[in-house]
Amino acid sequence: MSTSESALAGAVSRWPRRYTVVGLCFLAVFVCYIDRVNISVAALAMQEEFGWNETTKGYVLSSFFIGYMLFMAPSGWIANRIGGRIVLGLAVLWWSLFTLITPAAAFVSLPLLIIARIAMGCGEAAMFPAAYNIYGRWVLPAERSRAVSLLISGIPLGTLFALTTTGWIIARYGWPAVFYVFGATGFVWTAVWFFQIRNSPADDAKVSPAELALLQQQTTEHDEKPPVPWRKLLSSPAVWALFINHFCSNWVLYMLLAWLPSYFRGQLGLSIANAGLYSAAPWLTMFVVGILAGWFADGMVKRGISITAVRKIMQTIGLLGSALFMLLARDVDSPTTAMLLMCGALGAASFTWSGFVPNHLDIAPRYADVLMGITNTAGTVPGIIGVALTGWLVDATGTYSAAFTLVAAINVFGALVWLAFATGERVID
């Protein structure tokens, strides 16, 4: 072996190729959420320019989730059939294009803006099903909590970045510039993705023989494409527990993604820039706590605690902890106190990243992409109903108290279902 070949072999052994795959998937989620969240701050300026009330703004913010929900299950099936690499790459390209054209659509008409947001949602629907297809081949079972936590951490980190930069960009360049800058980022990611990543470890020349041997069993399993066992999937209590908990866990996530800047702006009287900054701290908390919780969960598995127990512990902490902080936040009139309580709510919610989120890979690893498409369809409903209902409740009551109480009740229901029916054992072969 030449000196250069020896150096390459050493580099591969020091940095497993699967880490690069996981890292780029994380960056895809980051791009996904900067593109999704920027409108929650930009909508404050758009509302002033176009004269929207809170209900109309709620329709604009929730319209994205119509496309997101409609294409979720089909994207999981497509990823299962043709592989996550192509699906994810084309999805990022698609949603980045519709991010770029959002300002043009808004200036033409409100209906065209809503159509553009729905189309963008169709692209982002493929993000997680495609990533789960890739993870099924590239992530070892003992690394699932950490790998999935890193993937999901792109949500708060992308949100944090969007919230801290969007207000500044709007102040200096106007709200349309936000969509141009963030949309262009996706085109850069797509070029890197198609250049660097292969669908399977067996097709990647940069994978070392030792790493390929580790991944061989799940690679072979995922390269087989038997018919999807729909009846078995849809009749399993564990799948329904996952279905319900994806819905419950996402209610607080999507409500705060869409409305947190408006909460600090409208109820607590902050400027647009400060509303974005105050909204950023809870997402930073979610990012840090979620990563630590993933390490903690994998550590419990290594110490011999059953995967079922780990998933139930983490999910219950996430839902009940978040519910408690949302109840405490009702009728708070101090921006600092509100920010700290929102840090607690989202920090607690991040424990669910090691609860229901990796459970798709636990109970049906071969069909985790399809299962993610199914459960995330339910998980998208809060983005439509919850985001729009929050706007209506705020218009009707003048405060966010009723919306926060509703979140807490939904979380408690999800925790009870999870404790009764969830499992970490494989139920679909």
C-alpha positions as MATLAB code, in Angstrom:
seq = 'MSTSESALAGAVSRWPRRYTVVGLCFLAVFVCYIDRVNISVAALAMQEEFGWNETTKGYVLSSFFIGYMLFMAPSGWIANRIGGRIVLGLAVLWWSLFTLITPAAAFVSLPLLIIARIAMGCGEAAMFPAAYNIYGRWVLPAERSRAVSLLISGIPLGTLFALTTTGWIIARYGWPAVFYVFGATGFVWTAVWFFQIRNSPADDAKVSPAELALLQQQTTEHDEKPPVPWRKLLSSPAVWALFINHFCSNWVLYMLLAWLPSYFRGQLGLSIANAGLYSAAPWLTMFVVGILAGWFADGMVKRGISITAVRKIMQTIGLLGSALFMLLARDVDSPTTAMLLMCGALGAASFTWSGFVPNHLDIAPRYADVLMGITNTAGTVPGIIGVALTGWLVDATGTYSAAFTLVAAINVFGALVWLAFATGERVID';
ca = [
       0.000    0.000    0.000;
       1.316    3.456   -0.916;
       1.836    6.223    1.638;
      -1.210    8.103    0.375;
      -3.376    4.968    0.537;
      -2.192    4.315    4.103;
      -3.045    7.882    5.083;
      -6.501    7.532    3.552;
      -7.114    4.246    5.349;
      -6.074    5.859    8.626;
      -8.388    8.813    8.047;
     -11.301    6.495    7.301;
     -10.707    4.502   10.471;
     -10.510    7.679   12.571;
     -13.653    9.178   11.062;
     -16.232    6.518   10.136;
     -18.051    7.293    6.930;
     -21.445    6.952    8.625;
     -20.595   10.056   10.670;
     -20.429   12.099    7.455;
     -23.779   10.712    6.341;
     -25.383   11.526    9.694;
     -23.769   14.989    9.684;
     -25.142   15.881    6.257;
     -28.594   14.623    7.242;
     -28.386   16.908   10.273;
     -27.482   19.827    7.997;
     -30.480   18.986    5.783;
     -32.768   19.336    8.820;
     -31.014   22.610    9.673;
     -31.712   23.950    6.161;
     -35.249   22.575    6.356;
     -36.004   24.551    9.493;
     -34.329   27.827    8.615;
     -36.518   27.773    5.504;
     -39.613   26.779    7.484;
     -39.191   29.096   10.482;
     -38.064   32.316    8.804;
     -41.674   33.166    7.965;
     -42.651   33.136   11.654;
     -40.565   36.313   12.062;
     -40.974   37.619    8.510;
     -44.754   37.299    8.934;
     -44.636   40.110   11.503;
     -43.352   42.494    8.825;
     -45.569   40.930    6.140;
     -48.605   41.368    8.412;
     -47.890   45.088    8.723;
     -47.337   45.479    4.981;
     -50.377   43.484    3.815;
     -52.754   44.293    6.701;
     -53.382   40.733    7.910;
     -55.184   40.033   11.175;
     -54.057   37.180   13.458;
     -56.449   34.703   11.875;
     -55.184   35.450    8.361;
     -51.600   35.167    9.557;
     -52.518   31.823   11.108;
     -53.779   30.618    7.711;
     -50.500   31.663    6.063;
     -48.399   29.977    8.742;
     -50.442   26.775    8.725;
     -50.818   26.406    4.933;
     -47.318   24.928    4.694;
     -48.501   21.910    6.663;
     -51.204   21.012    4.139;
     -48.578   20.043    1.570;
     -46.393   18.625    4.317;
     -49.151   16.278    5.481;
     -50.404   15.262    2.033;
     -46.992   14.158    0.760;
     -45.660   12.636    3.998;
     -46.831    9.030    3.572;
     -46.105    8.914   -0.194;
     -42.565   10.202    0.389;
     -41.928    7.394    2.886;
     -43.064    4.788    0.367;
     -40.984    6.355   -2.423;
     -37.870    6.432   -0.200;
     -38.440    2.772    0.666;
     -38.615    1.879   -3.026;
     -35.826    3.986   -4.598;
     -33.656    4.962   -1.617;
     -33.256    8.006    0.583;
     -30.327    9.615   -1.234;
     -32.253   10.623   -4.357;
     -35.432   11.475   -2.468;
     -33.719   13.717    0.078;
     -31.547   15.475   -2.498;
     -34.482   16.305   -4.769;
     -36.634   17.298   -1.795;
     -34.127   19.907   -0.594;
     -33.856   21.270   -4.129;
     -37.659   21.515   -4.403;
     -38.363   23.265   -1.106;
     -35.429   25.655   -1.630;
     -36.927   26.726   -4.944;
     -40.275   27.527   -3.331;
     -38.540   29.389   -0.516;
     -36.953   31.626   -3.153;
     -40.256   32.412   -4.868;
     -42.219   33.098   -1.651;
     -41.846   36.928   -1.843;
     -42.988   37.033   -5.472;
     -46.032   34.940   -4.592;
     -46.881   37.186   -1.634;
     -46.800   40.350   -3.727;
     -49.123   38.831   -6.340;
     -51.866   37.612   -3.983;
     -52.632   35.879   -0.697;
     -53.958   32.718   -2.444;
     -50.745   32.416   -4.487;
     -48.661   32.787   -1.322;
     -50.643   29.989    0.303;
     -50.144   27.785   -2.780;
     -46.385   28.428   -2.672;
     -46.292   27.504    1.024;
     -48.245   24.297    0.343;
     -45.799   23.381   -2.450;
     -42.872   24.049   -0.142;
     -44.479   21.751    2.421;
     -44.666   18.956   -0.166;
     -40.875   19.116   -0.514;
     -40.108   19.241    3.190;
     -42.412   16.244    3.761;
     -39.688   13.957    2.412;
     -37.038   15.140    4.879;
     -37.521   12.668    7.704;
     -38.781    9.599    5.785;
     -35.769    9.861    3.472;
     -33.394   10.356    6.397;
     -34.838    7.308    8.174;
     -34.298    5.240    5.029;
     -30.661    6.325    5.060;
     -30.331    5.759    8.807;
     -31.704    2.244    8.400;
     -28.624    1.411    6.340;
     -26.002    3.616    7.977;
     -26.730    3.807   11.734;
     -25.955    0.981   14.160;
     -28.660    0.051   16.712;
     -26.417    1.060   19.647;
     -26.034    4.543   18.132;
     -29.684    5.242   17.326;
     -30.576    7.588   20.175;
     -27.535    9.779   19.558;
     -27.858    9.722   15.767;
     -31.578   10.513   15.846;
     -31.070   13.174   18.528;
     -28.440   14.829   16.342;
     -30.784   14.659   13.351;
     -33.684   16.190   15.281;
     -31.361   18.788   16.842;
     -31.335   20.428   13.441;
     -34.873   21.574   14.298;
     -34.001   23.830   17.259;
     -30.628   24.825   15.821;
     -32.174   25.822   12.491;
     -34.950   27.570   14.366;
     -32.423   29.350   16.578;
     -30.444   30.515   13.560;
     -33.565   31.703   11.739;
     -34.890   33.581   14.761;
     -31.610   35.349   15.511;
     -30.847   36.358   11.920;
     -34.227   36.962   10.296;
     -35.019   40.085   12.303;
     -31.596   41.557   11.494;
     -31.940   40.768    7.780;
     -35.420   42.316    7.717;
     -34.196   45.475    9.466;
     -31.321   45.966    7.001;
     -32.590   44.550    3.708;
     -36.356   44.008    4.018;
     -38.332   40.820    4.584;
     -38.031   39.409    1.011;
     -34.242   39.113    1.438;
     -34.736   36.447    4.116;
     -36.292   34.045    1.621;
     -33.625   34.713   -1.013;
     -30.701   34.100    1.346;
     -32.106   31.020    3.057;
     -33.443   29.501   -0.165;
     -30.017   29.703   -1.809;
     -28.491   27.716    1.069;
     -30.421   24.625    0.028;
     -28.894   24.657   -3.440;
     -25.417   24.554   -1.923;
     -26.343   21.643    0.348;
     -27.818   19.690   -2.588;
     -24.591   19.937   -4.578;
     -22.528   18.651   -1.644;
     -25.016   15.853   -0.929;
     -25.056   14.351   -4.414;
     -21.277   14.661   -4.696;
     -20.510   13.059   -1.330;
     -23.193   10.518   -0.435;
     -24.214    7.100   -1.730;
     -27.421    5.324   -0.805;
     -25.770    2.240    0.688;
     -22.434    1.633    2.480;
     -21.704   -1.120   -0.059;
     -21.751    1.505   -2.851;
     -19.441    3.959   -1.092;
     -15.739    3.522   -1.841;
     -14.812    5.612    1.208;
     -16.280    3.075    3.651;
     -13.575    0.984    5.325;
     -13.892   -2.829    5.280;
     -14.273   -2.835    9.073;
     -17.130   -0.323    8.978;
     -18.789   -2.136    6.081;
     -18.715   -5.354    8.088;
     -20.457   -3.579   10.983;
     -23.175   -2.261    8.690;
     -23.521   -5.316    6.447;
     -26.516   -6.953    8.104;
     -28.785   -3.930    8.043;
     -27.526   -2.915    4.584;
     -28.493   -6.315    3.170;
     -31.848   -6.195    4.945;
     -32.703   -2.757    3.562;
     -31.584   -3.623    0.048;
     -34.305   -6.277    0.010;
     -37.649   -4.755   -0.994;
     -40.523   -7.009    0.077;
     -44.055   -5.584   -0.091;
     -44.834   -3.195    2.750;
     -46.908   -5.102    5.366;
     -49.580   -2.423    5.665;
     -52.081   -4.550    7.590;
     -49.518   -5.591   10.184;
     -48.251   -2.031   10.537;
     -51.693   -0.527   10.972;
     -52.953   -3.204   13.377;
     -50.076   -2.980   15.876;
     -50.828   -1.198   19.192;
     -47.188   -0.046   19.299;
     -47.609    1.664   15.921;
     -50.778    3.401   17.099;
     -49.006    4.552   20.268;
     -46.302    5.989   18.006;
     -48.931    7.541   15.755;
     -50.687    9.273   18.670;
     -47.454   10.394   20.318;
     -46.110   11.927   17.128;
     -49.292   13.997   17.039;
     -49.092   14.974   20.729;
     -45.350   15.706   20.745;
     -45.572   17.895   17.664;
     -48.399   20.086   18.957;
     -46.162   22.096   21.279;
     -43.332   22.067   18.720;
     -45.335   23.472   15.835;
     -47.342   25.911   17.918;
     -44.179   27.487   19.303;
     -42.389   27.358   15.949;
     -45.144   29.453   14.413;
     -46.281   31.642   17.299;
     -43.417   32.213   19.732;
     -42.205   35.430   18.048;
     -45.806   36.679   17.857;
     -46.269   35.824   21.549;
     -43.284   37.947   22.560;
     -44.266   40.692   20.122;
     -48.038   40.846   20.685;
     -48.546   39.819   24.317;
     -45.277   40.999   25.839;
     -44.687   44.093   23.687;
     -41.206   43.396   22.299;
     -39.901   44.769   19.007;
     -39.662   42.449   15.978;
     -35.891   42.056   16.447;
     -36.183   41.428   20.204;
     -39.093   39.036   19.692;
     -36.820   36.959   17.488;
     -33.987   37.061   20.034;
     -36.187   36.142   23.004;
     -37.674   33.320   20.935;
     -34.187   31.970   20.200;
     -33.196   31.040   23.772;
     -35.782   28.238   24.153;
     -34.597   26.638   20.915;
     -30.977   26.778   22.062;
     -32.068   25.063   25.270;
     -33.883   22.405   23.252;
     -30.774   21.761   21.140;
     -28.429   21.333   24.122;
     -30.798   19.266   26.270;
     -31.825   17.066   23.343;
     -28.232   16.132   22.501;
     -27.460   15.358   26.158;
     -30.659   13.315   26.493;
     -29.641   11.210   23.484;
     -26.307   10.338   25.082;
     -28.093    9.591   28.348;
     -30.587    7.282   26.612;
     -27.900    5.306   24.772;
     -25.982    5.112   28.050;
     -28.987    3.524   29.756;
     -29.223    0.951   26.969;
     -25.520    0.131   27.348;
     -26.032   -0.375   31.084;
     -28.609   -3.060   30.360;
     -31.865   -1.121   30.741;
     -34.372   -2.370   28.193;
     -35.054   -0.245   25.145;
     -38.747   -0.277   26.049;
     -38.024    1.211   29.474;
     -35.685    3.820   28.003;
     -38.218    4.930   25.387;
     -40.994    5.166   27.999;
     -38.857    7.095   30.481;
     -37.661    9.634   27.929;
     -41.049   10.171   26.279;
     -42.870   10.588   29.589;
     -40.333   13.103   30.901;
     -40.645   15.034   27.647;
     -44.419   15.243   27.513;
     -45.230   15.775   31.189;
     -42.326   18.169   31.746;
     -43.339   20.279   28.762;
     -46.981   20.289   29.927;
     -45.971   21.601   33.351;
     -43.963   24.508   31.934;
     -46.735   25.470   29.496;
     -49.239   25.618   32.354;
     -46.868   27.800   34.380;
     -46.513   30.175   31.412;
     -50.187   31.168   31.372;
     -50.786   34.867   32.073;
     -47.085   35.643   32.599;
     -46.393   39.339   31.923;
     -42.596   39.414   32.213;
     -40.633   38.721   28.994;
     -37.740   37.235   30.972;
     -39.969   34.909   32.978;
     -41.816   33.888   29.820;
     -38.522   33.155   28.076;
     -37.310   30.962   30.963;
     -40.559   29.003   31.034;
     -40.402   28.475   27.281;
     -36.809   27.253   27.726;
     -38.168   24.738   30.225;
     -41.000   23.653   27.926;
     -38.824   23.055   24.883;
     -35.938   21.656   26.924;
     -38.292   19.063   28.419;
     -39.867   18.365   25.018;
     -36.451   17.436   23.611;
     -36.460   14.279   25.763;
     -39.005   12.912   23.277;
     -36.183   12.780   20.706;
     -35.013    9.684   22.593;
     -38.574    8.471   23.147;
     -40.925    8.253   20.196;
     -38.513    9.545   17.521;
     -36.041    6.582   17.364;
     -38.864    4.138   18.130;
     -39.611    3.853   14.394;
     -36.199    2.187   13.980;
     -36.778    0.013   17.062;
     -40.083   -1.562   16.123;
     -39.791   -1.709   12.305;
     -36.219   -1.011   11.132;
     -36.810   -2.250    7.570;
     -39.880   -0.042    7.204;
     -38.822    2.906    9.372;
     -39.085    5.237    6.359;
     -42.646    4.151    5.618;
     -43.553    4.223    9.308;
     -42.125    7.719    9.687;
     -44.220    8.808    6.719;
     -47.344    7.413    8.364;
     -46.776    8.740   11.878;
     -45.512   12.110   10.722;
     -48.740   12.524    8.789;
     -50.449   12.534   12.183;
     -47.602   14.658   13.510;
     -48.334   17.264   10.850;
     -51.970   17.758   11.836;
     -50.956   20.070   14.736;
     -49.140   22.209   12.181;
     -52.455   22.789   10.420;
     -55.044   22.635   13.188;
     -52.859   23.691   16.109;
     -51.247   26.683   14.386;
     -54.558   27.946   12.966;
     -56.451   27.244   16.208;
     -53.863   29.195   18.185;
     -54.486   32.258   16.016;
     -58.230   31.922   16.525;
     -57.867   31.470   20.314;
     -55.636   34.547   20.561;
     -58.126   36.620   18.554;
     -61.032   35.306   20.641;
     -59.486   35.614   24.129;
     -56.754   38.228   23.722;
     -54.141   35.992   25.395;
     -52.236   32.743   24.850;
     -53.517   31.164   28.093;
     -56.124   28.912   26.456;
     -53.648   27.762   23.793;
     -51.072   26.833   26.467;
     -53.673   24.913   28.490;
     -54.677   22.943   25.401;
     -51.038   21.985   24.759;
     -50.671   20.670   28.311;
     -53.815   18.535   28.058;
     -52.686   16.998   24.760;
     -49.268   16.164   26.244;
     -50.770   14.400   29.243;
     -52.981   12.300   26.964;
     -49.966   11.307   24.852;
     -47.955   10.263   27.908;
     -50.765    7.996   29.153;
     -51.084    6.285   25.758;
     -47.318    5.828   25.517;
     -47.008    4.248   28.963;
     -49.824    1.830   28.142;
     -48.917    0.653   24.634;
     -45.373    1.599   23.543;
     -42.558   -0.930   23.177;
     -38.918   -0.868   22.163;
     -39.001   -4.416   20.802;
     -39.103   -5.207   17.107;
     -42.701   -5.891   16.093;
     -42.486   -5.757   12.266;
     -39.914   -8.053   10.569;
];
